[in-house]
Amino acid sequence: MTDLARLVGDIAREMADLPERGEVATYIPPLAAIDPGRFGLCVVTADGAIHLAGDALEPFSIQSISKVFALTQALGKVGEALWSRVGREPSGTPFNSIVQLEREQGIPRNPFINAGALVVADINLAGHAPRVAIGELLRFVRHLADDESIVIDEIVARAEQATGFRNIALANYMKAFGTIRHAPELTLGVYFHQCAIAMSCRQLAMAGRFLMHGGLHAPGGARIVPARRARRINALMLTCGHYDASGDFAFRVGLPGKSGVGGGILAIAPGKASIAVWSPGLNASGNSQLGTLALERLADATGWSVFAEA
Ligand code: GLN
């Protein structure tokens, strides 16, 4: 067994026994029913080796991690023009906050807070019916992961459509500023469905490979995005991927990462690894409590922090 294989197993064993697991998200009713005892970890290294531990093959709701794939898709459609509609600064506010929008003319701080992700969904919707836009994103994610079995959990999507009043407020507020161009319910439909994509840690880590390989699907493989775009997406994940806890995540883990309220985190060690972790209990900022701790352990043991000496 390699050192990394042993490390991944050791981290999963340590996490399995910890009593302080955070709180599962309850504002999306189906997520409230998920067992907080679950834990999965998958590390895909640059040479293509895959290390799995715990519930790494169990699909969960990727929620805001979908914002990475949706942003990649939107940049492919409109390129740099995207930045006239969404900023690229950390917000220092919770993921679902509305407070900056009034002062900043309806332009969200970054594409990873909900307001910004709604604008990205609106861009992906242009010229399409919502069903087609979401189908395109699902196909893209399946392609990235080399896995046709990835699906959308319709129960989660419908639950958010019925209860996502903060997101409904954000979309309507931005519609008033013109940053959302479609009927808000159409843009929200795309957003709720992308958040309801269900993936396992293995599928997520595979889908993140293009961000470890400078934009390539795999070494020597097809180009998904230009190298500069991959660097920039990683930069946004590092600075904005954990909302008002992005600084703390950079401090503790030191890797570009994107969390979701389903308890998943996708983290990238550029040139080294694509990592996905899942533990449904969240900390006060809505990020996976043990997922963060597991990544901290992994980054400490491997020296993969982007701030480490080479
Ligand atoms: N669908 C969730 C929401 O809009 C996503 C939030 C998250 O994962 N942080 O509230």
PDB file of N, CA, C and O in Angstrom, residues 144 208-218 221-231 234:
ATOM      1  N   LEU A 144     -16.736  15.494 -17.800  1.00  0.00           N
ATOM      2  CA  LEU A 144     -15.574  15.773 -16.937  1.00  0.00           C
ATOM      3  C   LEU A 144     -15.252  14.573 -16.047  1.00  0.00           C
ATOM      4  O   LEU A 144     -14.087  14.254 -15.808  1.00  0.00           O
ATOM      5  N   GLY A 208     -13.115  17.108 -11.175  1.00  0.00           N
ATOM      6  CA  GLY A 208     -12.230  18.234 -10.876  1.00  0.00           C
ATOM      7  C   GLY A 208     -10.853  18.120 -11.515  1.00  0.00           C
ATOM      8  O   GLY A 208     -10.034  19.050 -11.399  1.00  0.00           O
ATOM      9  N   ARG A 209     -10.597  17.003 -12.218  1.00  0.00           N
ATOM     10  CA  ARG A 209      -9.235  16.787 -12.726  1.00  0.00           C
ATOM     11  C   ARG A 209      -8.739  17.914 -13.628  1.00  0.00           C
ATOM     12  O   ARG A 209      -7.562  18.262 -13.609  1.00  0.00           O
ATOM     13  N   PHE A 210      -9.638  18.497 -14.424  1.00  0.00           N
ATOM     14  CA  PHE A 210      -9.177  19.538 -15.369  1.00  0.00           C
ATOM     15  C   PHE A 210      -8.566  20.731 -14.628  1.00  0.00           C
ATOM     16  O   PHE A 210      -7.729  21.442 -15.184  1.00  0.00           O
ATOM     17  N   LEU A 211      -8.968  20.925 -13.374  1.00  0.00           N
ATOM     18  CA  LEU A 211      -8.404  22.044 -12.605  1.00  0.00           C
ATOM     19  C   LEU A 211      -7.044  21.697 -12.002  1.00  0.00           C
ATOM     20  O   LEU A 211      -6.274  22.578 -11.651  1.00  0.00           O
ATOM     21  N   MET A 212      -6.742  20.413 -11.870  1.00  0.00           N
ATOM     22  CA  MET A 212      -5.367  20.056 -11.436  1.00  0.00           C
ATOM     23  C   MET A 212      -4.419  19.984 -12.620  1.00  0.00           C
ATOM     24  O   MET A 212      -3.220  20.166 -12.472  1.00  0.00           O
ATOM     25  N   HIS A 213      -4.976  19.709 -13.823  1.00  0.00           N
ATOM     26  CA  HIS A 213      -4.134  19.511 -15.005  1.00  0.00           C
ATOM     27  C   HIS A 213      -4.057  20.758 -15.893  1.00  0.00           C
ATOM     28  O   HIS A 213      -3.937  20.633 -17.116  1.00  0.00           O
ATOM     29  N   GLY A 214      -4.156  21.946 -15.315  1.00  0.00           N
ATOM     30  CA  GLY A 214      -4.026  23.172 -16.113  1.00  0.00           C
ATOM     31  C   GLY A 214      -5.027  23.263 -17.257  1.00  0.00           C
ATOM     32  O   GLY A 214      -4.728  23.823 -18.315  1.00  0.00           O
ATOM     33  N   GLY A 215      -6.221  22.716 -17.046  1.00  0.00           N
ATOM     34  CA  GLY A 215      -7.275  22.839 -18.047  1.00  0.00           C
ATOM     35  C   GLY A 215      -7.434  21.621 -18.940  1.00  0.00           C
ATOM     36  O   GLY A 215      -8.385  21.556 -19.731  1.00  0.00           O
ATOM     37  N   LEU A 216      -6.538  20.645 -18.825  1.00  0.00           N
ATOM     38  CA  LEU A 216      -6.656  19.417 -19.634  1.00  0.00           C
ATOM     39  C   LEU A 216      -7.505  18.381 -18.904  1.00  0.00           C
ATOM     40  O   LEU A 216      -7.454  18.284 -17.673  1.00  0.00           O
ATOM     41  N   HIS A 217      -8.234  17.593 -19.684  1.00  0.00           N
ATOM     42  CA  HIS A 217      -9.065  16.528 -19.114  1.00  0.00           C
ATOM     43  C   HIS A 217      -8.192  15.554 -18.325  1.00  0.00           C
ATOM     44  O   HIS A 217      -8.531  15.121 -17.228  1.00  0.00           O
ATOM     45  N   ALA A 218      -7.048  15.227 -18.909  1.00  0.00           N
ATOM     46  CA  ALA A 218      -6.051  14.342 -18.297  1.00  0.00           C
ATOM     47  C   ALA A 218      -4.732  14.695 -18.970  1.00  0.00           C
ATOM     48  O   ALA A 218      -4.739  15.341 -20.024  1.00  0.00           O
ATOM     49  N   GLY A 221      -4.411  14.748 -22.657  1.00  0.00           N
ATOM     50  CA  GLY A 221      -5.796  14.580 -23.116  1.00  0.00           C
ATOM     51  C   GLY A 221      -6.370  15.856 -23.707  1.00  0.00           C
ATOM     52  O   GLY A 221      -5.650  16.838 -23.937  1.00  0.00           O
ATOM     53  N   ALA A 222      -7.674  15.835 -23.934  1.00  0.00           N
ATOM     54  CA  ALA A 222      -8.354  16.971 -24.570  1.00  0.00           C
ATOM     55  C   ALA A 222      -8.324  18.185 -23.645  1.00  0.00           C
ATOM     56  O   ALA A 222      -8.287  18.049 -22.417  1.00  0.00           O
ATOM     57  N   ARG A 223      -8.335  19.371 -24.281  1.00  0.00           N
ATOM     58  CA  ARG A 223      -8.362  20.598 -23.487  1.00  0.00           C
ATOM     59  C   ARG A 223      -9.812  20.951 -23.153  1.00  0.00           C
ATOM     60  O   ARG A 223     -10.653  21.049 -24.021  1.00  0.00           O
ATOM     61  N   ILE A 224     -10.080  21.130 -21.864  1.00  0.00           N
ATOM     62  CA  ILE A 224     -11.422  21.534 -21.421  1.00  0.00           C
ATOM     63  C   ILE A 224     -11.502  23.059 -21.402  1.00  0.00           C
ATOM     64  O   ILE A 224     -12.459  23.649 -21.903  1.00  0.00           O
ATOM     65  N   VAL A 225     -10.493  23.718 -20.811  1.00  0.00           N
ATOM     66  CA  VAL A 225     -10.414  25.185 -20.778  1.00  0.00           C
ATOM     67  C   VAL A 225      -8.947  25.580 -20.972  1.00  0.00           C
ATOM     68  O   VAL A 225      -8.047  24.787 -20.693  1.00  0.00           O
ATOM     69  N   PRO A 226      -8.687  26.819 -21.430  1.00  0.00           N
ATOM     70  CA  PRO A 226      -7.297  27.278 -21.511  1.00  0.00           C
ATOM     71  C   PRO A 226      -6.639  27.249 -20.124  1.00  0.00           C
ATOM     72  O   PRO A 226      -7.326  27.375 -19.109  1.00  0.00           O
ATOM     73  N   ALA A 227      -5.317  27.113 -20.098  1.00  0.00           N
ATOM     74  CA  ALA A 227      -4.590  27.001 -18.819  1.00  0.00           C
ATOM     75  C   ALA A 227      -4.860  28.222 -17.931  1.00  0.00           C
ATOM     76  O   ALA A 227      -5.033  28.106 -16.719  1.00  0.00           O
ATOM     77  N   ARG A 228      -4.914  29.390 -18.553  1.00  0.00           N
ATOM     78  CA  ARG A 228      -5.123  30.600 -17.760  1.00  0.00           C
ATOM     79  C   ARG A 228      -6.498  30.584 -17.070  1.00  0.00           C
ATOM     80  O   ARG A 228      -6.649  31.026 -15.936  1.00  0.00           O
ATOM     81  N   ARG A 229      -7.491  30.042 -17.786  1.00  0.00           N
ATOM     82  CA  ARG A 229      -8.833  29.980 -17.190  1.00  0.00           C
ATOM     83  C   ARG A 229      -8.849  29.007 -16.009  1.00  0.00           C
ATOM     84  O   ARG A 229      -9.487  29.271 -14.992  1.00  0.00           O
ATOM     85  N   ALA A 230      -8.148  27.889 -16.146  1.00  0.00           N
ATOM     86  CA  ALA A 230      -8.089  26.931 -15.023  1.00  0.00           C
ATOM     87  C   ALA A 230      -7.444  27.604 -13.814  1.00  0.00           C
ATOM     88  O   ALA A 230      -7.929  27.468 -12.681  1.00  0.00           O
ATOM     89  N   ARG A 231      -6.365  28.367 -14.048  1.00  0.00           N
ATOM     90  CA  ARG A 231      -5.712  29.070 -12.925  1.00  0.00           C
ATOM     91  C   ARG A 231      -6.672  30.044 -12.266  1.00  0.00           C
ATOM     92  O   ARG A 231      -6.724  30.176 -11.038  1.00  0.00           O
ATOM     93  N   ASN A 234      -9.317  28.324 -10.180  1.00  0.00           N
ATOM     94  CA  ASN A 234      -8.693  27.929  -8.907  1.00  0.00           C
ATOM     95  C   ASN A 234      -8.528  29.131  -7.981  1.00  0.00           C
ATOM     96  O   ASN A 234      -8.751  29.031  -6.767  1.00  0.00           O
TER      97      ASN A 234
END
